[in-house]
GROMACS .gro file of C-alpha atoms in nm:
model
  276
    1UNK     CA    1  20.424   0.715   3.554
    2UNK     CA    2  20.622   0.932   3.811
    3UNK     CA    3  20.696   0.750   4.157
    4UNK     CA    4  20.707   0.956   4.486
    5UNK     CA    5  20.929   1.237   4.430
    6UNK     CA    6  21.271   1.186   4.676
    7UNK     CA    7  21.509   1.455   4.515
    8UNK     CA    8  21.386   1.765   4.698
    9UNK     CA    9  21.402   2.053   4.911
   10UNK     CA   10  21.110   1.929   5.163
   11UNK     CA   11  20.795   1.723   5.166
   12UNK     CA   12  20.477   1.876   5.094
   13UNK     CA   13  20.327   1.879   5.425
   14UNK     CA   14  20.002   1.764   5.414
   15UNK     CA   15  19.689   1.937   5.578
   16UNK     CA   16  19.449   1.726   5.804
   17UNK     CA   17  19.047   1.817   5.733
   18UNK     CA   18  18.875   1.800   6.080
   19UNK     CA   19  18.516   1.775   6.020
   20UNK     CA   20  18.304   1.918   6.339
   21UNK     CA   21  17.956   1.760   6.389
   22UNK     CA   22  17.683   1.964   6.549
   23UNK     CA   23  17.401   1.833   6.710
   24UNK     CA   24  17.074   2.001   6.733
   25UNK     CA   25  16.827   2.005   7.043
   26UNK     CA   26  16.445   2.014   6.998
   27UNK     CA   27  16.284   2.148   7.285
   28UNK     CA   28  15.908   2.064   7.295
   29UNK     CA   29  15.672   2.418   7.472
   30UNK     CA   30  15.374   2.329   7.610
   31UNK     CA   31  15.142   2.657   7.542
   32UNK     CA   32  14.858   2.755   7.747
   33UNK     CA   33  14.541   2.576   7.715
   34UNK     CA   34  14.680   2.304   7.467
   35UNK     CA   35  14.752   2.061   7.788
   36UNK     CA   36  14.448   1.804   7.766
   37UNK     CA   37  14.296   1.924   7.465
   38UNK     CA   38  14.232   1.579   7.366
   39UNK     CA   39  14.121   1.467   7.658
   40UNK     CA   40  13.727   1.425   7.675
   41UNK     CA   41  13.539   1.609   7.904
   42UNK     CA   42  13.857   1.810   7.916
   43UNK     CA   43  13.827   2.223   8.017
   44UNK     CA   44  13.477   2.436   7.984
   45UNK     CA   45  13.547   2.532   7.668
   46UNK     CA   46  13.565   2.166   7.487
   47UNK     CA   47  13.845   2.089   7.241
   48UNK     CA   48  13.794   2.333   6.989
   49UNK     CA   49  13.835   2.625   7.225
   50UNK     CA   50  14.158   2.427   7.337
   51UNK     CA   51  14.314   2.407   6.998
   52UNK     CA   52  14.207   2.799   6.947
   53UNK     CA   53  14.348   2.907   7.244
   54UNK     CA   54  14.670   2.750   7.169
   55UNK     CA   55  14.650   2.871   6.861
   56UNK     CA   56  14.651   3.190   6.911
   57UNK     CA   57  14.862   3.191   7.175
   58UNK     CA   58  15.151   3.056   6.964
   59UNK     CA   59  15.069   3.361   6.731
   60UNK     CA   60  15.103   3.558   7.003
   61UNK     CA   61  15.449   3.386   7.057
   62UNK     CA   62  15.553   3.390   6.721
   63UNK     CA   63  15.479   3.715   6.663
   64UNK     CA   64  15.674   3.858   7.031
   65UNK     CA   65  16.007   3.646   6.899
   66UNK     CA   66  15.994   3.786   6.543
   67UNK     CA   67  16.336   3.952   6.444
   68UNK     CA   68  16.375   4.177   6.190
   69UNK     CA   69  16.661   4.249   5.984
   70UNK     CA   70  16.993   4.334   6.071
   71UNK     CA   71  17.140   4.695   6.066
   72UNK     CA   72  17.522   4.737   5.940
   73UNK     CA   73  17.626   5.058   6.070
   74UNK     CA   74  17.929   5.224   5.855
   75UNK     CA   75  18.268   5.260   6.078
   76UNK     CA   76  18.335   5.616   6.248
   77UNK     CA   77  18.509   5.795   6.029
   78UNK     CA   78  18.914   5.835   6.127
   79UNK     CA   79  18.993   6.126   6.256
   80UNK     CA   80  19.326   6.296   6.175
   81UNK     CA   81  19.455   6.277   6.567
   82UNK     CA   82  19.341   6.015   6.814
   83UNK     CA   83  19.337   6.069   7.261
   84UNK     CA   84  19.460   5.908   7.495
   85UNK     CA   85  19.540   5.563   7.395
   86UNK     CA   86  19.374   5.582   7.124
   87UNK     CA   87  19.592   5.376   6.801
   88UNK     CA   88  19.777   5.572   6.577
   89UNK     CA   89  19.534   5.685   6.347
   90UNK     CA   90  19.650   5.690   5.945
   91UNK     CA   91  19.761   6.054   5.962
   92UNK     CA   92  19.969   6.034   6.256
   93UNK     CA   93  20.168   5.722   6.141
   94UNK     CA   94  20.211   5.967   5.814
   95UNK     CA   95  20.317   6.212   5.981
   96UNK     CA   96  20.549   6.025   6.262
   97UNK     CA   97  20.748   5.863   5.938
   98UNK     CA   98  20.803   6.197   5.790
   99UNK     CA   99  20.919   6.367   6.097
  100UNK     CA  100  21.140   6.035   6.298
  101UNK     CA  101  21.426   6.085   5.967
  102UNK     CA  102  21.623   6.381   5.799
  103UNK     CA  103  21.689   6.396   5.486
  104UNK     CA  104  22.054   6.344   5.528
  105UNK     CA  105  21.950   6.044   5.759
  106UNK     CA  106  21.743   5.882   5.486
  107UNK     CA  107  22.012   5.949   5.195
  108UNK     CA  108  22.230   5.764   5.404
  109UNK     CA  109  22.037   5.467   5.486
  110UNK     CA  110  21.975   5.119   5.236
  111UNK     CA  111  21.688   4.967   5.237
  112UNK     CA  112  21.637   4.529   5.228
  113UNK     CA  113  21.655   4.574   4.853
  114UNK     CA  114  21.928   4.808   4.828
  115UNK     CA  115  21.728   5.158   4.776
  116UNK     CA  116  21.775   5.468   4.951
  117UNK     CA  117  21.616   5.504   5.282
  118UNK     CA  118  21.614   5.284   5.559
  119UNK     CA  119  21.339   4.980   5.598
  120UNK     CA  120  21.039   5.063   5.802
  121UNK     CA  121  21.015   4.801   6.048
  122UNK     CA  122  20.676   4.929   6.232
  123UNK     CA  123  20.531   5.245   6.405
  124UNK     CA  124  20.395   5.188   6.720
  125UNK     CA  125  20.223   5.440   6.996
  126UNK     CA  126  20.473   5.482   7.283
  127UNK     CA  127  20.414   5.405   7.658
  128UNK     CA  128  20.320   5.686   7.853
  129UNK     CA  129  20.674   5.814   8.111
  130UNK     CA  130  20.582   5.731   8.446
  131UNK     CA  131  20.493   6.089   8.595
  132UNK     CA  132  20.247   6.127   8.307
  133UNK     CA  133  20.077   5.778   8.363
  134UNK     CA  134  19.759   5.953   8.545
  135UNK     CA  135  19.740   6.220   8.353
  136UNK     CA  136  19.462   6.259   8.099
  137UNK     CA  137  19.597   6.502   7.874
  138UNK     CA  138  19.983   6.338   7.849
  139UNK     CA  139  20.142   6.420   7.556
  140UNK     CA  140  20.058   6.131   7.253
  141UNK     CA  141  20.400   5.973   7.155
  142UNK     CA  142  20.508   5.753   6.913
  143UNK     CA  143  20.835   5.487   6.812
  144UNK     CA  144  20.873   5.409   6.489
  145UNK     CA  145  21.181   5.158   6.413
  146UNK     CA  146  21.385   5.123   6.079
  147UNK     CA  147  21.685   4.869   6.001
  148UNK     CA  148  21.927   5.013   5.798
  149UNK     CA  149  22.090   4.774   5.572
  150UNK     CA  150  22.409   5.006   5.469
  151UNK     CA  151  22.550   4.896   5.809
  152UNK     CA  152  22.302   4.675   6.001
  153UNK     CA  153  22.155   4.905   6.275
  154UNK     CA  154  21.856   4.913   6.431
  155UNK     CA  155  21.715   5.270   6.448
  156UNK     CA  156  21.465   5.362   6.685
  157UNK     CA  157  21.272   5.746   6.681
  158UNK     CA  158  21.058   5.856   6.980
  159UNK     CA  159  20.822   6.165   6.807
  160UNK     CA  160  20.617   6.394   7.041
  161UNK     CA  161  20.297   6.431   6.825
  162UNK     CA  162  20.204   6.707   7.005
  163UNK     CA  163  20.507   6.926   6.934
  164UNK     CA  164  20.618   6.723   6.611
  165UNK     CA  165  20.956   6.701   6.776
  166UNK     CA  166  21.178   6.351   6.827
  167UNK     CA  167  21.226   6.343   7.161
  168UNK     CA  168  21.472   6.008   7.167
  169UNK     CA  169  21.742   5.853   6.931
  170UNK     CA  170  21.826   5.480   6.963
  171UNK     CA  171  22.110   5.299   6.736
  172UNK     CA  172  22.170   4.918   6.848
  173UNK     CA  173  22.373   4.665   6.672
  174UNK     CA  174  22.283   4.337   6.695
  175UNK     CA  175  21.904   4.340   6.759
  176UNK     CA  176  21.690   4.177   6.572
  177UNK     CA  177  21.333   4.193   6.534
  178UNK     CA  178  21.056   4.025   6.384
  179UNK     CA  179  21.085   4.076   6.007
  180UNK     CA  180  20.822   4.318   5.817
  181UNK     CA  181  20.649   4.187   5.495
  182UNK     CA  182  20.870   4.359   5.240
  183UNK     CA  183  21.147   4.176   5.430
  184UNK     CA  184  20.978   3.844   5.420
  185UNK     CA  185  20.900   3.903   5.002
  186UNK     CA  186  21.300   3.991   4.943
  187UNK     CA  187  21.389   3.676   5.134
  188UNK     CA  188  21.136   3.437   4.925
  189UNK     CA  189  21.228   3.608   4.584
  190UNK     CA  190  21.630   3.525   4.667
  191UNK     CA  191  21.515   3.145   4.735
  192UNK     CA  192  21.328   3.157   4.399
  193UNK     CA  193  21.618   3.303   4.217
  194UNK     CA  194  21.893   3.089   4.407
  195UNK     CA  195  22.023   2.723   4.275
  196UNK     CA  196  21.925   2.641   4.686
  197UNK     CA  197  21.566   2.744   4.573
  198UNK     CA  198  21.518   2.481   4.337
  199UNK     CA  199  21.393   2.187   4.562
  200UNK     CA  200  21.082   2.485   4.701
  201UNK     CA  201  20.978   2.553   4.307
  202UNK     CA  202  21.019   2.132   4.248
  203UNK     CA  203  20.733   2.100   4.523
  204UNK     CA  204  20.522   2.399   4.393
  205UNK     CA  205  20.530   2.281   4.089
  206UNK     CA  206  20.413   1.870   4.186
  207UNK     CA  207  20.175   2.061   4.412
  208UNK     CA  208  20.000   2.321   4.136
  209UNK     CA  209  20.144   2.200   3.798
  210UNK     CA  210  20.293   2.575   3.773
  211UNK     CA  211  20.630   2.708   3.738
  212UNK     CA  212  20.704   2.880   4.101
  213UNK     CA  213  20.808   3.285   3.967
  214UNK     CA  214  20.723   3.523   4.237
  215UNK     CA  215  20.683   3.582   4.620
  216UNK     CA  216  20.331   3.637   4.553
  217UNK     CA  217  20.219   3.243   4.489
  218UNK     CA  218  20.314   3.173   4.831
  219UNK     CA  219  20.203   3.244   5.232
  220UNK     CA  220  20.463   3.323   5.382
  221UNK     CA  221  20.575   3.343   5.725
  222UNK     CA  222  20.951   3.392   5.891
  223UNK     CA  223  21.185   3.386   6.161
  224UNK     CA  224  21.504   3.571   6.293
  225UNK     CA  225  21.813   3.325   6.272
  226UNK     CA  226  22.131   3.378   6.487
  227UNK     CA  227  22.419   3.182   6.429
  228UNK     CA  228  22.514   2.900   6.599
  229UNK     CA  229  22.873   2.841   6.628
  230UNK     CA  230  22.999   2.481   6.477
  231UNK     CA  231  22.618   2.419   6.361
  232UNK     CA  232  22.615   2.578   6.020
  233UNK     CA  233  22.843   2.676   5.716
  234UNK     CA  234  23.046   2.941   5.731
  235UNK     CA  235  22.894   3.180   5.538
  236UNK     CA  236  22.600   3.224   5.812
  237UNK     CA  237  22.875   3.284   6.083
  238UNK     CA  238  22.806   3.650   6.119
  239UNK     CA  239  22.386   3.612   6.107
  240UNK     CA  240  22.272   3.828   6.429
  241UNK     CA  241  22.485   4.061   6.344
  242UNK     CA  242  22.378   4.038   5.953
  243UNK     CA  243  22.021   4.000   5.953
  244UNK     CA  244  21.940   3.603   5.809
  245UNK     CA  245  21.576   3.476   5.836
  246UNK     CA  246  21.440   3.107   5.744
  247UNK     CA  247  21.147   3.063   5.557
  248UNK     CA  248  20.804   2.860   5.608
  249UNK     CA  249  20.641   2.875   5.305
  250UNK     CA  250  20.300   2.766   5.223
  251UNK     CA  251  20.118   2.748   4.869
  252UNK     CA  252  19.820   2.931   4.835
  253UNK     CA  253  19.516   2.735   4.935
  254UNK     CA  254  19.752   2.467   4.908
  255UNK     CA  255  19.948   2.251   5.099
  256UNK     CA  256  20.261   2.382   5.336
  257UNK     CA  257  20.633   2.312   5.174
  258UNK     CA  258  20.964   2.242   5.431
  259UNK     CA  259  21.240   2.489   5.378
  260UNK     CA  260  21.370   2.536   5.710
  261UNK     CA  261  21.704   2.379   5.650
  262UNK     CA  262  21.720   2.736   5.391
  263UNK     CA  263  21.879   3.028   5.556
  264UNK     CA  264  21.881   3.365   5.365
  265UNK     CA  265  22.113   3.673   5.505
  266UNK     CA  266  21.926   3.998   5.389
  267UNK     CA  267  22.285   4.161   5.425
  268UNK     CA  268  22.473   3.987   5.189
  269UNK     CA  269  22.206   3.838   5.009
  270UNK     CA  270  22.317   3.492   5.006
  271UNK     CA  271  22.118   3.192   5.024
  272UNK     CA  272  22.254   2.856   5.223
  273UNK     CA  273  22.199   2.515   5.364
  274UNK     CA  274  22.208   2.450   5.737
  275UNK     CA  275  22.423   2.130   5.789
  276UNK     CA  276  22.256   1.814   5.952
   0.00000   0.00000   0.00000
């Protein structure tokens, strides 16, 4: 027989069920002519004109609260340019991606795993300048961000998408945003693949009876980590500048699994242990 298991990464953090009880209310509605129907020597019409009356009233009732069926109604279609501030629609965030990089920008640029381009963080519609605020007919804008992992920038495009033209340029060292999901995959297939990693598929596999392979048996969620000087090994000395994320990992329909002590830097891609 196997005893608790002590030897790894985290414990499998349990869920609590919370069951919700509801109560229903009866509410009693006395119809017209049914009051004293009983009664003897009750209204003119005796108690079998009573019981009709309230008979057919509650047909009438019935019949006056009667729903039918609901109607689904199919979504608008999209159409290729939205107004105002209106979100992106499809086409635009197409188009704003093709336009924010040149080629030569793109050739130079590495992506989280290593492939030409930079990452595509997000594309998001701009705020309006402040003398165009009350204008209806303002120009629609758009800033789309990338991190390029050749040298750990930040890129940020402002496109026109009235003119197709980039109307701003930001480069920033040092900032680091929320990570996107092919960022949050890379970091959970270098945990799987690391020695670190081998507490997380230990857990998976007392919680599933499978062998952990692939990003795609967990939820996953993340978070930025900066380094804290004196509070970690070495090796994460230069995260926030390198761009290192911890993991909270979670198996499918399953319970949630602790790897927060694990810090993976996208940059160098190398896994390690926070100390404490």
């Amino acid at each position: 027989m196997r005893t608790t298991v002590r030897r790894h990464l985290g414990k499998v953090v349990a869920g609590t069920a919370i069951a919700v009880a509801a109560t229903a209310v009866m509410v009693g509605i006395t119809l017209p002519g049914t009051a004293g129907a009983d009664d003897k020597g009750g209204g003119s019409g005796g108690p079998g004109a009573g019981r009709s009356a309230g008979q057919a009233a509650g047909r009438q009732a019935d019949a006056a609260g009667a729903v039918g069926p609901g109607v689904v109604e199919g979504a608008p279609a999209e159409g290729d340019r939205g107004h105002g501030r209106d979100p992106l629609t499809d086409d635009e965030t197409a188009r704003v991606e093709r336009i924010a990089l040149s080629r030569q920008q793109f050739d130079a640029a590495q992506d989280v795993d290593g492939d030409r381009g930079p990452q595509r963080l997000g594309v998001d519609l701009a705020e309006p300048r402040a003398d165009e605020v009350d204008e209806p007919d303002a120009p629609r804008r758009a800033e789309v961000s990338f991190y390029d992992y050749r040298n750990d920038t930040l890129l940020t495009k402002t496109v026109n998408l009235d003119t197709g033209k980039v109307e701003a340029t930001g480069v920033q060292h040092g900032v680091q945003p929320p990570l996107g999901p092919a960022e949050q995959t890379e970091v959970a297939q270098l945990l799987i693949a690391d020695p670190l990693g081998a507490g997380l598929k230990a857990d998976y596999k007392d919680a599933t009876g499978k062998e952990l392979t692939s990003a795609d048996q967990l939820q996953l969620a993340s978070m930025v980590y900066r380094a804290v000087p004196g509070a970690e090994p070495a090796v994460l000395d230069k995260c926030g500048e390198h761009r290192c994320a911890r993991l909270l990992t979670k198996v499918k329909n399953g319970p949630w699994i602790d790897t927060r002590s694990l810090v993976v830097d996208l940059s160098t891609r190398k896994v390690a242990r926070l100390a404490g």
